[in-house]
Coordinates of N, CA and C in Angstrom, one line a residue:
X1 N 91.0 27.8 47.0 CA 91.0 26.2 46.9 C 91.0 26.2 45.5
X2 N 92.1 25.1 44.9 CA 91.9 24.6 43.8 C 91.3 23.4 43.4
X3 N 90.6 23.5 42.2 CA 89.8 22.3 41.6 C 90.7 21.0 41.5
X4 N 90.1 20.0 41.9 CA 90.9 18.6 42.0 C 91.0 18.4 40.6
X5 N 90.0 18.6 39.7 CA 89.9 17.9 38.5 C 90.8 18.8 37.3
X6 N 90.6 20.2 37.3 CA 91.2 21.0 36.3 C 92.0 22.0 36.8
X7 N 92.2 22.1 38.2 CA 93.3 22.8 38.7 C 93.0 24.4 38.7
X8 N 91.6 24.8 38.4 CA 91.4 26.4 38.2 C 91.0 26.5 39.7
X9 N 90.8 27.8 39.9 CA 90.5 28.6 41.4 C 88.9 28.1 41.4
X10 N 88.7 27.5 42.4 CA 87.3 27.0 42.8 C 86.6 28.5 43.6
X11 N 85.4 28.5 43.6 CA 84.5 29.7 44.3 C 83.5 28.9 45.2
X12 N 83.2 29.7 46.4 CA 82.2 29.2 47.2 C 80.8 29.3 46.8
X13 N 79.8 28.3 46.5 CA 78.5 28.4 46.2 C 78.0 29.1 47.6
X14 N 77.3 30.2 47.5 CA 76.8 30.9 48.6 C 75.2 30.2 49.2
X15 N 74.9 29.4 48.2 CA 73.3 28.5 48.9 C 73.9 27.6 49.7
X16 N 74.9 26.5 49.6 CA 75.0 25.5 50.1 C 76.4 25.5 50.8
X17 N 77.1 26.8 50.6 CA 78.4 26.9 51.3 C 79.3 25.7 51.0
X18 N 79.5 25.3 49.7 CA 80.4 24.4 49.4 C 81.2 25.0 48.1
X19 N 82.2 24.4 48.0 CA 83.5 24.8 47.0 C 82.7 24.1 45.6
X20 N 82.8 24.9 44.6 CA 82.5 24.5 43.6 C 83.2 25.2 42.1
X21 N 83.7 24.4 41.3 CA 84.5 25.0 40.1 C 83.7 25.8 39.2
X22 N 83.8 26.9 38.9 CA 82.9 27.6 37.8 C 83.4 26.9 36.4
X23 N 84.6 26.6 36.2 CA 85.1 26.0 34.8 C 84.5 24.6 34.6
X24 N 84.8 23.7 35.4 CA 84.4 22.2 35.1 C 83.1 22.0 35.8
X25 N 82.7 22.5 36.7 CA 81.3 22.1 37.5 C 81.8 21.1 38.7
X26 N 83.0 20.9 38.9 CA 83.3 19.9 40.1 C 82.7 20.5 41.4
X27 N 82.3 19.6 42.3 CA 81.9 20.2 43.5 C 82.6 19.6 44.5
X28 N 83.2 20.2 45.5 CA 84.3 20.1 46.4 C 83.5 20.0 47.6
X29 N 84.3 20.0 48.8 CA 83.9 19.8 50.2 C 83.2 21.0 50.7
X30 N 82.6 20.9 51.7 CA 81.9 21.9 52.3 C 82.9 22.8 52.7
X31 N 82.3 24.3 52.7 CA 83.4 25.4 53.0 C 83.5 25.3 54.6
X32 N 84.6 25.9 55.3 CA 84.7 25.9 56.5 C 84.1 27.2 57.1
X33 N 83.8 27.2 58.5 CA 83.0 28.4 59.1 C 84.2 29.9 58.8
X34 N 85.3 29.5 59.1 CA 86.3 30.3 58.8 C 86.3 31.0 57.4
X35 N 86.0 30.3 56.4 CA 86.0 30.7 55.0 C 84.8 31.3 54.7
X36 N 83.7 31.0 55.4 CA 82.3 31.6 55.2 C 82.3 32.8 55.7
X37 N 83.0 33.1 57.0 CA 83.2 34.2 57.6 C 84.1 35.3 56.8
X38 N 85.1 34.8 56.0 CA 86.1 35.7 55.4 C 84.9 36.4 54.0
X39 N 84.4 35.2 53.4 CA 83.3 35.8 52.4 C 82.4 36.7 52.6
X40 N 81.9 36.5 53.9 CA 81.0 37.6 54.6 C 81.5 38.7 54.6
X41 N 82.6 38.8 55.4 CA 83.2 40.0 55.7 C 83.7 40.9 54.2
X42 N 84.0 40.3 53.2 CA 84.4 40.7 52.1 C 83.3 41.5 51.6
X43 N 82.0 41.4 52.0 CA 81.0 41.7 51.1 C 80.4 43.3 51.8
X44 N 81.0 43.4 53.0 CA 80.8 44.7 53.8 C 81.7 45.8 53.4

């Protein structure tokens, strides 16, 4: 997902499962279950 404010790539915050921009700190929408599952799969 791209940040709406600075157009950089956003990451999923693992505590609240929300999209957050590591560059400007913009907080986006909650990650979908599909996106969360993909993130979990990447860890294994």
